[in-house]
Amino acid sequence: MKGSLLIRHWPAAWAVAAFSMLPVLYFAKSNTAELKVSEAAELGLFALVFSGIVWAAARLALRGWTKGALFAIAATFPAYHYVSWSGFIAEHLPFLPPTPALYGTIILFLALILVLLRRTSPPRARMLTNYFAVLGTVLVLMNLVPAVRDFIRTTQVGVTVHNEDFVRAAADADLPDDPPDIYYIVLDRYTGQLGLKERFGFDNAPFVETLRGKGFYVADASFANYPITAPSLASSLNAGLLEAHGPVEEINNRKPLHELVERPQVVRSLQEKGYEYALIGSWWGPTQQSPIADVNPEFAWNVELPGWRLHTGNAAGHFYTDTIFAGVFEQLGSDYTAAKAHGPIFGEQLTEVRRQAERQDGTPKFVLAHILMPHPPYVFDAAGRRIPASYAGDDRYVQQLRYTNREMDRLMDGILAAYPKDRKPVIVLAGDEGEYTYRFDPSAPDEQIRYKTNILNAFYFPGEDYGSLYPTITPVNAFRVVFNEFFGTDLSLLPDRTTASPSKRPLHWVDVTDRVRR
């Protein structure tokens, strides 16, 4: 009695499975600080299905499962090393049109493999399959063991947010008769005026004064509490300072921070009062989707085809970016990767924020727009024209920031104009961190830490009474002030402290407040 296909051809099946899993395992090993086990499993399933389809098709062409397995193994190299292949072609065949040369060489490579396998005898094919099964086992273990070890180690560290007073006060607060809509617009890596002058020699005063002319309060000496996006938003959106526990100086784990961003206490407290949560997120995972959002358009990692749209999710998007799948998506007309979609996403986010402002149906709403501007990739000049990807001028950041200013000027006008005079919204327009420097760990020079943590921090309150605000207010106190002003709470403000951390140890926070505020 014949056994199943996998039993009868188990060396070939294992070889195909092993080589299909290697890219996923390498990706998982390199991203244990952020990748969830469920996401890794989804990618693994995709890789197995893709290789299985290629194996089945090759079996028909080569009239044998063993030879088909060898072809499927060979096909993993151009499929998953697409970007490296593209770079090699661009470097060594610069005289050829890039896209035809890229896909032409892949087709030639696979055609050559097909011809060689047709000429390979069945015994030799079985020998090669056995060899690849053994090699695949070794390579899988070399990647699987450290990946599992690192995933387990990440569980040894975690984060607690100290906001118990906020939770109690928010629960006891009475909703006003006409509660204001609240907009939290986060401009990623928007350096404040101090840092812009010191690092770039750029005077941002015209934009700051434009905001003041619209009625905003701009905190002139505001610094982020934490030097990167994940802890910065985890703190501001939960209205509390963070405490890490475990061997944080040894282990890189951002997942606890991501969970705090995905289910923030400020939002949950407002939802309990009847607010709707509109998340206008970026291609960064924790603000791309939220399980508690009432409105959550998906702008990133989308495959667009006539009458059909597929959203692949954050982990899959980053995984596919270096593969032939992203290349094919973009050849079919999708702005799929972060580099290609960065500019279009910005425009879509602005449109959606305006749509939220115009949608006034009596239900109060909290709108979080995490906008990756002036965050790279640098795609805009000051006038909004696309700049070549090859342009590497030192002014790229300032150019994109100036364009961001122009669009924020228009956006603030649009939001405020959408509301009647007696029902203006609350707007917090702030950076989460400053632009990256050569170093921003605790041992970096003071000026580099200052560049990295100085941020734009501007507030618009109905009535424009800003007696509770002050120049050095930090993001952790933003919604404490908002709740005190508009929901009648009496929350104490937390210390406006600034920390630095090593880039690969994001929970190892060292207080640098006195160093940046000299």
Short mmCIF file of C-alpha atoms in Angstrom, two decimals:
data_model
loop_
_atom_site.label_atom_id
_atom_site.label_comp_id
_atom_site.label_asym_id
_atom_site.label_seq_id
_atom_site.Cartn_x
_atom_site.Cartn_y
_atom_site.Cartn_z
CA MET A 1 0.00 0.00 0.00
CA LYS A 2 1.47 3.32 -1.04
CA GLY A 3 2.04 5.89 1.69
CA SER A 4 1.23 9.54 1.49
CA LEU A 5 3.15 11.90 -0.75
CA LEU A 6 5.15 13.40 2.11
CA ILE A 7 6.09 9.97 3.51
CA ARG A 8 7.12 8.61 0.12
CA HIS A 9 9.15 11.72 -0.67
CA TRP A 10 10.09 12.83 2.83
CA PRO A 11 13.71 13.90 2.07
CA ALA A 12 12.46 16.08 -0.78
CA ALA A 13 9.56 17.41 1.30
CA TRP A 14 11.83 18.24 4.22
CA ALA A 15 14.41 19.90 1.96
CA VAL A 16 11.74 22.12 0.41
CA ALA A 17 10.25 22.95 3.81
CA ALA A 18 13.64 23.71 5.36
CA PHE A 19 14.77 26.07 2.60
CA SER A 20 11.38 27.77 2.46
CA MET A 21 11.54 28.42 6.21
CA LEU A 22 15.07 29.80 6.28
CA PRO A 23 14.12 33.36 5.19
CA VAL A 24 11.34 33.44 7.81
CA LEU A 25 13.61 32.13 10.54
CA TYR A 26 16.29 34.66 9.69
CA PHE A 27 13.68 37.44 9.74
CA ALA A 28 12.36 36.19 13.08
CA LYS A 29 15.85 35.95 14.56
CA SER A 30 16.58 39.53 13.47
CA ASN A 31 13.29 40.94 14.82
CA THR A 32 12.61 39.15 18.11
CA ALA A 33 12.31 42.52 19.87
CA GLU A 34 9.15 43.38 17.89
CA LEU A 35 7.85 40.27 16.12
CA LYS A 36 4.99 38.35 17.70
CA VAL A 37 5.02 34.56 17.60
CA SER A 38 1.67 34.60 15.78
CA GLU A 39 3.14 36.86 13.08
CA ALA A 40 6.13 34.56 12.63
CA ALA A 41 3.75 31.61 12.29
CA GLU A 42 1.73 33.42 9.60
CA LEU A 43 4.89 34.14 7.62
CA GLY A 44 6.02 30.54 8.00
CA LEU A 45 2.69 29.27 6.69
CA PHE A 46 2.93 31.59 3.69
CA ALA A 47 6.47 30.43 2.90
CA LEU A 48 5.45 26.77 3.08
CA VAL A 49 2.41 27.30 0.85
CA PHE A 50 4.44 29.27 -1.71
CA SER A 51 7.17 26.63 -1.88
CA GLY A 52 4.57 23.89 -2.05
CA ILE A 53 2.94 25.52 -5.07
CA VAL A 54 6.30 25.95 -6.79
CA TRP A 55 7.20 22.34 -5.98
CA ALA A 56 3.92 21.02 -7.40
CA ALA A 57 4.28 23.09 -10.59
CA ALA A 58 7.92 22.04 -11.04
CA ARG A 59 6.96 18.41 -10.56
CA LEU A 60 4.68 18.66 -13.59
CA ALA A 61 7.38 20.31 -15.68
CA LEU A 62 10.11 17.87 -14.59
CA ARG A 63 7.90 14.78 -14.23
CA GLY A 64 9.15 13.95 -10.78
CA TRP A 65 8.75 15.10 -7.18
CA THR A 66 12.47 14.87 -6.44
CA LYS A 67 13.57 17.08 -9.32
CA GLY A 68 10.66 19.38 -8.58
CA ALA A 69 11.93 19.75 -5.02
CA LEU A 70 15.36 20.80 -6.26
CA PHE A 71 13.79 23.43 -8.50
CA ALA A 72 11.66 24.75 -5.60
CA ILE A 73 14.80 25.07 -3.47
CA ALA A 74 16.58 26.98 -6.24
CA ALA A 75 13.59 29.31 -6.67
CA THR A 76 13.84 30.50 -3.06
CA PHE A 77 17.02 32.45 -3.83
CA PRO A 78 15.65 35.00 -6.34
CA ALA A 79 12.30 35.03 -4.52
CA TYR A 80 13.62 35.98 -1.09
CA HIS A 81 16.86 37.73 -2.06
CA TYR A 82 15.20 39.95 -4.62
CA VAL A 83 16.65 43.23 -3.36
CA SER A 84 20.18 41.82 -3.23
CA TRP A 85 19.70 40.40 -6.71
CA SER A 86 18.47 43.77 -7.92
CA GLY A 87 21.50 45.53 -6.45
CA PHE A 88 23.87 43.06 -8.05
CA ILE A 89 22.28 43.59 -11.47
CA ALA A 90 22.35 47.37 -11.10
CA GLU A 91 26.04 47.27 -10.17
CA HIS A 92 27.24 44.83 -12.80
CA LEU A 93 24.84 45.52 -15.68
CA PRO A 94 24.27 49.29 -15.41
CA PHE A 95 23.98 49.63 -19.20
CA LEU A 96 20.75 47.60 -19.30
CA PRO A 97 17.24 48.86 -18.44
CA PRO A 98 16.94 47.93 -14.72
CA THR A 99 13.54 46.22 -14.63
CA PRO A 100 13.95 44.06 -17.77
CA ALA A 101 17.48 43.17 -16.68
CA LEU A 102 16.29 42.19 -13.21
CA TYR A 103 13.42 39.96 -14.25
CA GLY A 104 15.28 38.73 -17.31
CA THR A 105 18.18 37.40 -15.26
CA ILE A 106 15.77 35.73 -12.80
CA ILE A 107 13.98 34.00 -15.67
CA LEU A 108 17.30 32.95 -17.21
CA PHE A 109 18.50 31.59 -13.87
CA LEU A 110 15.36 29.53 -13.34
CA ALA A 111 15.38 28.36 -16.97
CA LEU A 112 18.99 27.20 -16.55
CA ILE A 113 18.08 25.31 -13.39
CA LEU A 114 15.17 23.70 -15.24
CA VAL A 115 17.44 22.57 -18.11
CA LEU A 116 20.08 21.19 -15.74
CA LEU A 117 17.48 19.27 -13.76
CA ARG A 118 16.00 17.78 -16.94
CA ARG A 119 19.46 16.37 -17.67
CA THR A 120 20.02 15.11 -14.14
CA SER A 121 19.50 11.39 -13.62
CA PRO A 122 16.95 10.28 -10.97
CA PRO A 123 19.63 8.69 -8.72
CA ARG A 124 21.72 11.88 -8.80
CA ALA A 125 18.61 13.98 -8.13
CA ARG A 126 17.84 11.86 -5.06
CA MET A 127 21.43 12.23 -3.85
CA LEU A 128 21.25 16.02 -4.24
CA THR A 129 17.89 16.10 -2.46
CA ASN A 130 19.32 14.15 0.47
CA TYR A 131 22.26 16.55 0.61
CA PHE A 132 19.96 19.58 0.69
CA ALA A 133 17.80 17.91 3.35
CA VAL A 134 20.86 17.57 5.60
CA LEU A 135 22.11 21.07 4.78
CA GLY A 136 18.65 22.50 5.36
CA THR A 137 18.47 20.81 8.78
CA VAL A 138 21.76 22.38 9.82
CA LEU A 139 20.78 25.84 8.58
CA VAL A 140 17.33 25.65 10.18
CA LEU A 141 18.82 24.75 13.54
CA MET A 142 21.42 27.52 13.24
CA ASN A 143 18.60 30.05 12.89
CA LEU A 144 15.84 28.40 14.93
CA VAL A 145 17.80 27.87 18.15
CA PRO A 146 18.90 31.51 18.59
CA ALA A 147 15.48 32.77 17.49
CA VAL A 148 13.68 30.64 20.10
CA ARG A 149 16.27 31.57 22.71
CA ASP A 150 15.80 35.29 22.01
CA PHE A 151 11.99 35.01 21.96
CA ILE A 152 12.12 33.38 25.39
CA ARG A 153 14.53 36.01 26.70
CA THR A 154 12.20 38.82 25.68
CA THR A 155 9.68 37.53 28.23
CA GLN A 156 12.15 38.35 31.00
CA VAL A 157 11.61 42.10 30.63
CA GLY A 158 8.44 44.12 30.71
CA VAL A 159 6.99 47.58 31.29
CA THR A 160 4.64 49.03 33.88
CA VAL A 161 2.96 52.40 33.33
CA HIS A 162 2.33 54.45 36.45
CA ASN A 163 -1.03 56.08 35.75
CA GLU A 164 -3.26 54.73 38.50
CA ASP A 165 -4.35 58.24 39.49
CA PHE A 166 -5.29 59.02 35.90
CA VAL A 167 -7.36 55.84 35.58
CA ARG A 168 -9.31 56.64 38.76
CA ALA A 169 -9.81 60.31 37.97
CA ALA A 170 -10.91 59.62 34.40
CA ALA A 171 -13.42 57.01 35.59
CA ASP A 172 -14.93 59.46 38.10
CA ALA A 173 -14.97 62.43 35.71
CA ASP A 174 -18.28 63.73 34.41
CA LEU A 175 -18.66 64.17 30.68
CA PRO A 176 -19.51 67.81 29.85
CA ASP A 177 -22.75 68.54 28.02
CA ASP A 178 -20.90 69.28 24.79
CA PRO A 179 -17.57 67.43 24.98
CA PRO A 180 -14.94 68.58 22.50
CA ASP A 181 -13.46 66.42 19.80
CA ILE A 182 -9.79 65.76 20.52
CA TYR A 183 -7.04 65.47 17.91
CA TYR A 184 -3.62 64.10 18.77
CA ILE A 185 -1.48 64.61 15.69
CA VAL A 186 1.96 63.09 16.11
CA LEU A 187 4.64 64.22 13.67
CA ASP A 188 7.34 61.58 13.85
CA ARG A 189 10.88 62.89 14.36
CA TYR A 190 9.82 66.51 14.36
CA THR A 191 12.72 68.26 16.08
CA GLY A 192 11.90 71.33 18.14
CA GLN A 193 13.12 74.84 17.55
CA LEU A 194 16.18 74.49 19.81
CA GLY A 195 17.43 71.36 18.07
CA LEU A 196 16.73 72.71 14.59
CA LYS A 197 18.84 75.79 15.25
CA GLU A 198 21.71 73.94 16.87
CA ARG A 199 21.99 71.02 14.49
CA PHE A 200 20.73 72.34 11.16
CA GLY A 201 21.06 76.08 11.54
CA PHE A 202 17.38 76.27 10.59
CA ASP A 203 15.04 78.85 12.09
CA ASN A 204 11.54 77.39 12.44
CA ALA A 205 10.14 80.57 13.96
CA PRO A 206 7.87 81.41 10.99
CA PHE A 207 5.94 78.14 11.40
CA VAL A 208 5.81 78.48 15.18
CA GLU A 209 4.47 82.00 14.86
CA THR A 210 1.92 80.81 12.30
CA LEU A 211 0.60 78.33 14.87
CA ARG A 212 0.43 81.05 17.49
CA GLY A 213 -1.44 83.23 15.05
CA LYS A 214 -4.09 80.50 14.81
CA GLY A 215 -4.47 80.51 18.59
CA PHE A 216 -2.07 77.68 19.52
CA TYR A 217 0.14 77.59 22.58
CA VAL A 218 3.63 76.41 21.58
CA ALA A 219 5.87 75.06 24.34
CA ASP A 220 9.24 76.59 23.44
CA ALA A 221 11.44 74.23 25.48
CA SER A 222 9.66 70.89 25.25
CA PHE A 223 11.58 67.63 25.22
CA ALA A 224 10.35 64.07 24.75
CA ASN A 225 10.22 61.89 27.84
CA TYR A 226 11.69 58.99 25.87
CA PRO A 227 14.01 59.10 22.84
CA ILE A 228 12.15 56.82 20.41
CA THR A 229 8.58 56.40 19.21
CA ALA A 230 7.49 53.27 21.09
CA PRO A 231 8.07 54.46 24.69
CA SER A 232 7.24 58.07 23.82
CA LEU A 233 3.73 57.19 22.57
CA ALA A 234 3.29 54.50 25.23
CA SER A 235 3.82 57.19 27.84
CA SER A 236 1.81 60.05 26.31
CA LEU A 237 -1.17 57.88 25.31
CA ASN A 238 -1.31 56.34 28.77
CA ALA A 239 -0.68 59.59 30.67
CA GLY A 240 2.00 58.02 32.81
CA LEU A 241 5.69 57.48 33.21
CA LEU A 242 7.04 54.04 32.40
CA GLU A 243 8.97 51.65 34.58
CA ALA A 244 10.86 48.76 32.99
CA HIS A 245 11.65 45.61 34.91
CA GLY A 246 13.98 42.72 34.27
CA PRO A 247 17.51 42.72 32.77
CA VAL A 248 16.80 45.69 30.50
CA GLU A 249 20.50 46.39 29.99
CA GLU A 250 20.86 42.99 28.30
CA ILE A 251 17.62 42.32 26.42
CA ASN A 252 15.89 44.14 23.56
CA ASN A 253 12.11 43.90 23.78
CA ARG A 254 9.65 46.48 22.43
CA LYS A 255 6.51 44.36 22.46
CA PRO A 256 5.26 45.60 25.88
CA LEU A 257 5.53 49.15 24.58
CA HIS A 258 3.61 48.26 21.43
CA GLU A 259 0.79 46.78 23.50
CA LEU A 260 0.51 50.04 25.44
CA VAL A 261 0.25 51.97 22.16
CA GLU A 262 -2.33 49.60 20.68
CA ARG A 263 -4.64 49.77 23.74
CA PRO A 264 -3.87 53.14 25.33
CA GLN A 265 -5.52 54.15 28.58
CA VAL A 266 -6.34 57.69 27.41
CA VAL A 267 -8.40 56.23 24.58
CA ARG A 268 -10.08 53.59 26.73
CA SER A 269 -11.04 56.20 29.32
CA LEU A 270 -12.59 58.38 26.63
CA GLN A 271 -14.40 55.43 25.06
CA GLU A 272 -15.96 54.69 28.45
CA LYS A 273 -17.36 58.23 28.32
CA GLY A 274 -18.87 57.68 24.87
CA TYR A 275 -16.04 58.85 22.64
CA GLU A 276 -15.29 57.21 19.31
CA TYR A 277 -11.66 56.35 18.53
CA ALA A 278 -10.40 57.11 15.03
CA LEU A 279 -6.89 55.79 14.41
CA ILE A 280 -5.23 57.27 11.35
CA GLY A 281 -2.08 55.23 11.47
CA SER A 282 1.20 54.89 9.65
CA TRP A 283 3.15 51.94 8.27
CA TRP A 284 4.59 51.43 11.77
CA GLY A 285 2.83 48.44 13.27
CA PRO A 286 1.50 49.66 16.65
CA THR A 287 -0.28 52.66 15.09
CA GLN A 288 -1.22 50.89 11.89
CA GLN A 289 -4.02 48.94 13.54
CA SER A 290 -5.64 48.82 16.96
CA PRO A 291 -8.11 46.24 18.28
CA ILE A 292 -10.04 48.99 20.10
CA ALA A 293 -10.28 51.52 17.24
CA ASP A 294 -13.77 52.35 15.94
CA VAL A 295 -12.38 53.88 12.74
CA ASN A 296 -9.15 52.44 11.39
CA PRO A 297 -8.41 52.97 7.67
CA GLU A 298 -5.46 50.95 6.39
CA PHE A 299 -2.98 53.03 4.42
CA ALA A 300 0.12 50.84 4.49
CA TRP A 301 1.20 47.50 3.02
CA ASN A 302 -1.70 47.36 0.59
CA VAL A 303 -1.80 45.43 -2.69
CA GLU A 304 -4.00 47.36 -5.09
CA LEU A 305 -5.64 45.64 -8.05
CA PRO A 306 -8.74 46.66 -10.02
CA GLY A 307 -11.69 46.11 -7.70
CA TRP A 308 -9.57 44.37 -5.08
CA ARG A 309 -7.41 45.45 -2.15
CA LEU A 310 -5.37 43.22 0.14
CA HIS A 311 -3.81 44.47 3.36
CA THR A 312 -0.91 42.30 4.50
CA GLY A 313 -0.10 43.66 7.95
CA ASN A 314 3.04 45.17 9.44
CA ALA A 315 5.27 42.12 9.97
CA ALA A 316 4.38 40.68 6.58
CA GLY A 317 4.97 44.06 4.96
CA HIS A 318 8.48 44.34 6.33
CA PHE A 319 9.19 40.71 5.45
CA TYR A 320 7.96 41.03 1.87
CA THR A 321 9.83 44.31 1.31
CA ASP A 322 13.07 42.55 0.34
CA THR A 323 11.35 39.79 -1.63
CA ILE A 324 10.11 39.38 -5.17
CA PHE A 325 6.52 39.61 -3.90
CA ALA A 326 6.88 43.31 -3.10
CA GLY A 327 8.57 43.79 -6.47
CA VAL A 328 5.68 42.14 -8.28
CA PHE A 329 3.10 44.11 -6.26
CA GLU A 330 4.76 47.37 -7.29
CA GLN A 331 5.14 46.29 -10.90
CA LEU A 332 1.37 45.75 -10.86
CA GLY A 333 0.87 49.34 -9.70
CA SER A 334 0.80 49.11 -5.90
CA ASP A 335 2.83 51.55 -3.79
CA TYR A 336 3.56 48.67 -1.46
CA THR A 337 6.85 49.16 0.39
CA ALA A 338 7.40 51.92 2.94
CA ALA A 339 9.84 53.63 0.57
CA LYS A 340 7.30 53.76 -2.26
CA ALA A 341 4.17 54.37 -0.16
CA HIS A 342 5.62 56.98 2.20
CA GLY A 343 4.55 60.00 0.17
CA PRO A 344 1.09 58.72 -0.86
CA ILE A 345 0.32 57.66 2.72
CA PHE A 346 1.00 61.21 3.92
CA GLY A 347 -1.56 62.58 1.49
CA GLU A 348 -4.12 59.92 2.42
CA GLN A 349 -3.68 60.61 6.12
CA LEU A 350 -4.25 64.34 5.66
CA THR A 351 -7.39 63.62 3.66
CA GLU A 352 -8.70 61.29 6.36
CA VAL A 353 -8.03 63.80 9.17
CA ARG A 354 -10.02 66.40 7.22
CA ARG A 355 -12.79 63.86 6.70
CA GLN A 356 -12.94 63.24 10.44
CA ALA A 357 -13.17 66.99 11.10
CA GLU A 358 -16.05 67.32 8.65
CA ARG A 359 -17.86 64.30 10.12
CA GLN A 360 -19.72 65.82 13.07
CA ASP A 361 -22.64 63.60 13.96
CA GLY A 362 -23.02 64.38 17.65
CA THR A 363 -20.67 61.63 18.84
CA PRO A 364 -17.45 63.03 20.31
CA LYS A 365 -14.27 61.54 18.89
CA PHE A 366 -10.62 61.13 19.71
CA VAL A 367 -8.50 61.19 16.57
CA LEU A 368 -4.94 59.87 16.71
CA ALA A 369 -2.99 60.60 13.55
CA HIS A 370 0.53 59.19 13.65
CA ILE A 371 2.17 60.85 10.67
CA LEU A 372 5.64 59.71 9.63
CA MET A 373 6.77 63.17 8.60
CA PRO A 374 9.40 64.57 8.52
CA HIS A 375 10.51 60.99 9.27
CA PRO A 376 12.45 59.37 6.40
CA PRO A 377 12.46 58.18 3.68
CA TYR A 378 13.05 61.68 2.37
CA VAL A 379 10.77 62.01 -0.63
CA PHE A 380 9.70 65.68 -0.64
CA ASP A 381 11.46 68.98 -1.11
CA ALA A 382 10.12 72.13 0.58
CA ALA A 383 7.58 72.68 -2.20
CA GLY A 384 6.28 69.10 -2.09
CA ARG A 385 8.05 67.96 -5.25
CA ARG A 386 9.41 64.43 -5.28
CA ILE A 387 13.17 64.26 -4.84
CA PRO A 388 15.22 61.43 -6.38
CA ALA A 389 15.96 58.50 -4.11
CA SER A 390 19.61 58.91 -5.03
CA TYR A 391 19.75 62.46 -3.63
CA ALA A 392 21.82 62.45 -0.44
CA GLY A 393 22.09 66.15 0.38
CA ASP A 394 22.46 67.22 4.01
CA ASP A 395 19.34 69.37 3.66
CA ARG A 396 16.93 66.49 3.03
CA TYR A 397 15.51 66.52 6.55
CA VAL A 398 14.94 70.28 6.59
CA GLN A 399 13.40 70.17 3.11
CA GLN A 400 10.88 67.54 4.17
CA LEU A 401 10.22 69.36 7.44
CA ARG A 402 9.44 72.58 5.56
CA TYR A 403 6.95 70.72 3.39
CA THR A 404 5.47 69.17 6.52
CA ASN A 405 5.06 72.68 7.94
CA ARG A 406 3.20 73.81 4.84
CA GLU A 407 0.78 70.89 4.99
CA MET A 408 0.27 71.20 8.76
CA ASP A 409 -0.53 74.89 8.30
CA ARG A 410 -3.25 73.91 5.82
CA LEU A 411 -4.46 71.02 7.94
CA MET A 412 -4.86 73.13 11.09
CA ASP A 413 -6.84 75.68 9.07
CA GLY A 414 -9.02 72.89 7.71
CA ILE A 415 -9.75 71.35 11.11
CA LEU A 416 -10.54 74.66 12.78
CA ALA A 417 -12.70 75.86 9.87
CA ALA A 418 -14.79 72.67 10.02
CA TYR A 419 -16.07 73.51 13.53
CA PRO A 420 -18.40 76.30 14.59
CA LYS A 421 -16.96 79.04 16.80
CA ASP A 422 -18.68 77.74 19.91
CA ARG A 423 -17.50 74.15 19.48
CA LYS A 424 -13.84 74.18 18.54
CA PRO A 425 -11.83 70.98 19.11
CA VAL A 426 -8.82 70.27 21.28
CA ILE A 427 -5.69 69.78 19.17
CA VAL A 428 -2.32 68.49 20.35
CA LEU A 429 0.26 68.79 17.56
CA ALA A 430 3.52 67.28 18.72
CA GLY A 431 6.63 65.37 17.82
CA ASP A 432 7.28 62.06 19.54
CA GLU A 433 11.07 62.34 19.19
CA GLY A 434 13.60 64.45 17.34
CA GLU A 435 15.56 63.52 14.25
CA TYR A 436 18.17 60.80 14.67
CA THR A 437 21.77 61.72 15.39
CA TYR A 438 24.96 59.75 15.11
CA ARG A 439 24.41 58.64 18.69
CA PHE A 440 21.76 59.25 21.29
CA ASP A 441 22.60 56.67 23.93
CA PRO A 442 23.37 57.92 27.46
CA SER A 443 27.10 58.13 26.69
CA ALA A 444 26.56 60.40 23.65
CA PRO A 445 27.52 64.09 23.80
CA ASP A 446 24.90 66.33 25.36
CA GLU A 447 24.17 68.16 22.11
CA GLN A 448 23.32 64.94 20.27
CA ILE A 449 20.92 63.83 22.98
CA ARG A 450 19.38 67.31 22.89
CA TYR A 451 18.83 67.13 19.11
CA LYS A 452 17.19 63.74 19.50
CA THR A 453 14.81 64.65 22.32
CA ASN A 454 13.84 68.29 21.62
CA ILE A 455 10.38 68.29 19.99
CA LEU A 456 7.60 70.45 18.66
CA ASN A 457 4.77 70.56 21.20
CA ALA A 458 1.76 72.75 20.42
CA PHE A 459 -1.76 72.90 21.88
CA TYR A 460 -5.06 74.38 20.75
CA PHE A 461 -7.78 74.66 23.40
CA PRO A 462 -11.29 76.01 22.82
CA GLY A 463 -11.35 79.41 24.47
CA GLU A 464 -7.54 79.62 24.16
CA ASP A 465 -7.01 79.66 27.93
CA TYR A 466 -3.49 78.29 28.39
CA GLY A 467 -2.83 79.06 32.05
CA SER A 468 -2.14 75.37 32.78
CA LEU A 469 0.53 75.06 30.08
CA TYR A 470 4.19 76.04 30.33
CA PRO A 471 7.28 76.05 28.07
CA THR A 472 8.86 72.81 29.35
CA ILE A 473 5.75 70.61 29.38
CA THR A 474 6.48 67.09 28.14
CA PRO A 475 4.15 64.63 26.35
CA VAL A 476 3.43 62.60 29.50
CA ASN A 477 1.45 65.56 30.85
CA ALA A 478 -0.42 66.49 27.68
CA PHE A 479 -3.60 64.55 28.42
CA ARG A 480 -3.42 65.16 32.14
CA VAL A 481 -3.80 68.84 31.30
CA VAL A 482 -6.53 68.10 28.75
CA PHE A 483 -8.55 66.07 31.27
CA ASN A 484 -8.10 68.74 33.93
CA GLU A 485 -9.24 71.47 31.56
CA PHE A 486 -12.18 69.75 29.86
CA PHE A 487 -13.32 66.89 32.12
CA GLY A 488 -13.01 68.50 35.53
CA THR A 489 -10.30 66.24 36.94
CA ASP A 490 -7.67 67.47 39.38
CA LEU A 491 -4.70 65.43 38.27
CA SER A 492 -1.22 66.28 39.44
CA LEU A 493 1.31 66.76 36.70
CA LEU A 494 4.21 64.34 36.54
CA PRO A 495 7.89 65.34 36.52
CA ASP A 496 8.92 66.59 33.10
CA ARG A 497 11.93 64.32 32.80
CA THR A 498 13.83 63.23 29.69
CA THR A 499 15.64 59.93 29.27
CA ALA A 500 18.12 58.42 26.84
CA SER A 501 18.63 54.76 26.04
CA PRO A 502 20.87 52.60 23.84
CA SER A 503 19.22 52.01 20.46
CA LYS A 504 19.10 48.24 20.96
CA ARG A 505 18.15 48.44 24.63
CA PRO A 506 15.04 50.63 24.42
CA LEU A 507 13.92 49.85 27.99
CA HIS A 508 17.22 50.85 29.59
CA TRP A 509 16.31 54.46 30.41
CA VAL A 510 18.81 56.88 31.91
CA ASP A 511 17.69 60.32 33.06
CA VAL A 512 19.37 63.09 31.03
CA THR A 513 17.08 66.00 31.87
CA ASP A 514 19.79 68.23 33.30
CA ARG A 515 22.03 67.53 30.30
CA VAL A 516 19.51 68.65 27.67
CA ARG A 517 18.17 71.67 29.55
CA ARG A 518 21.32 73.62 30.04
#
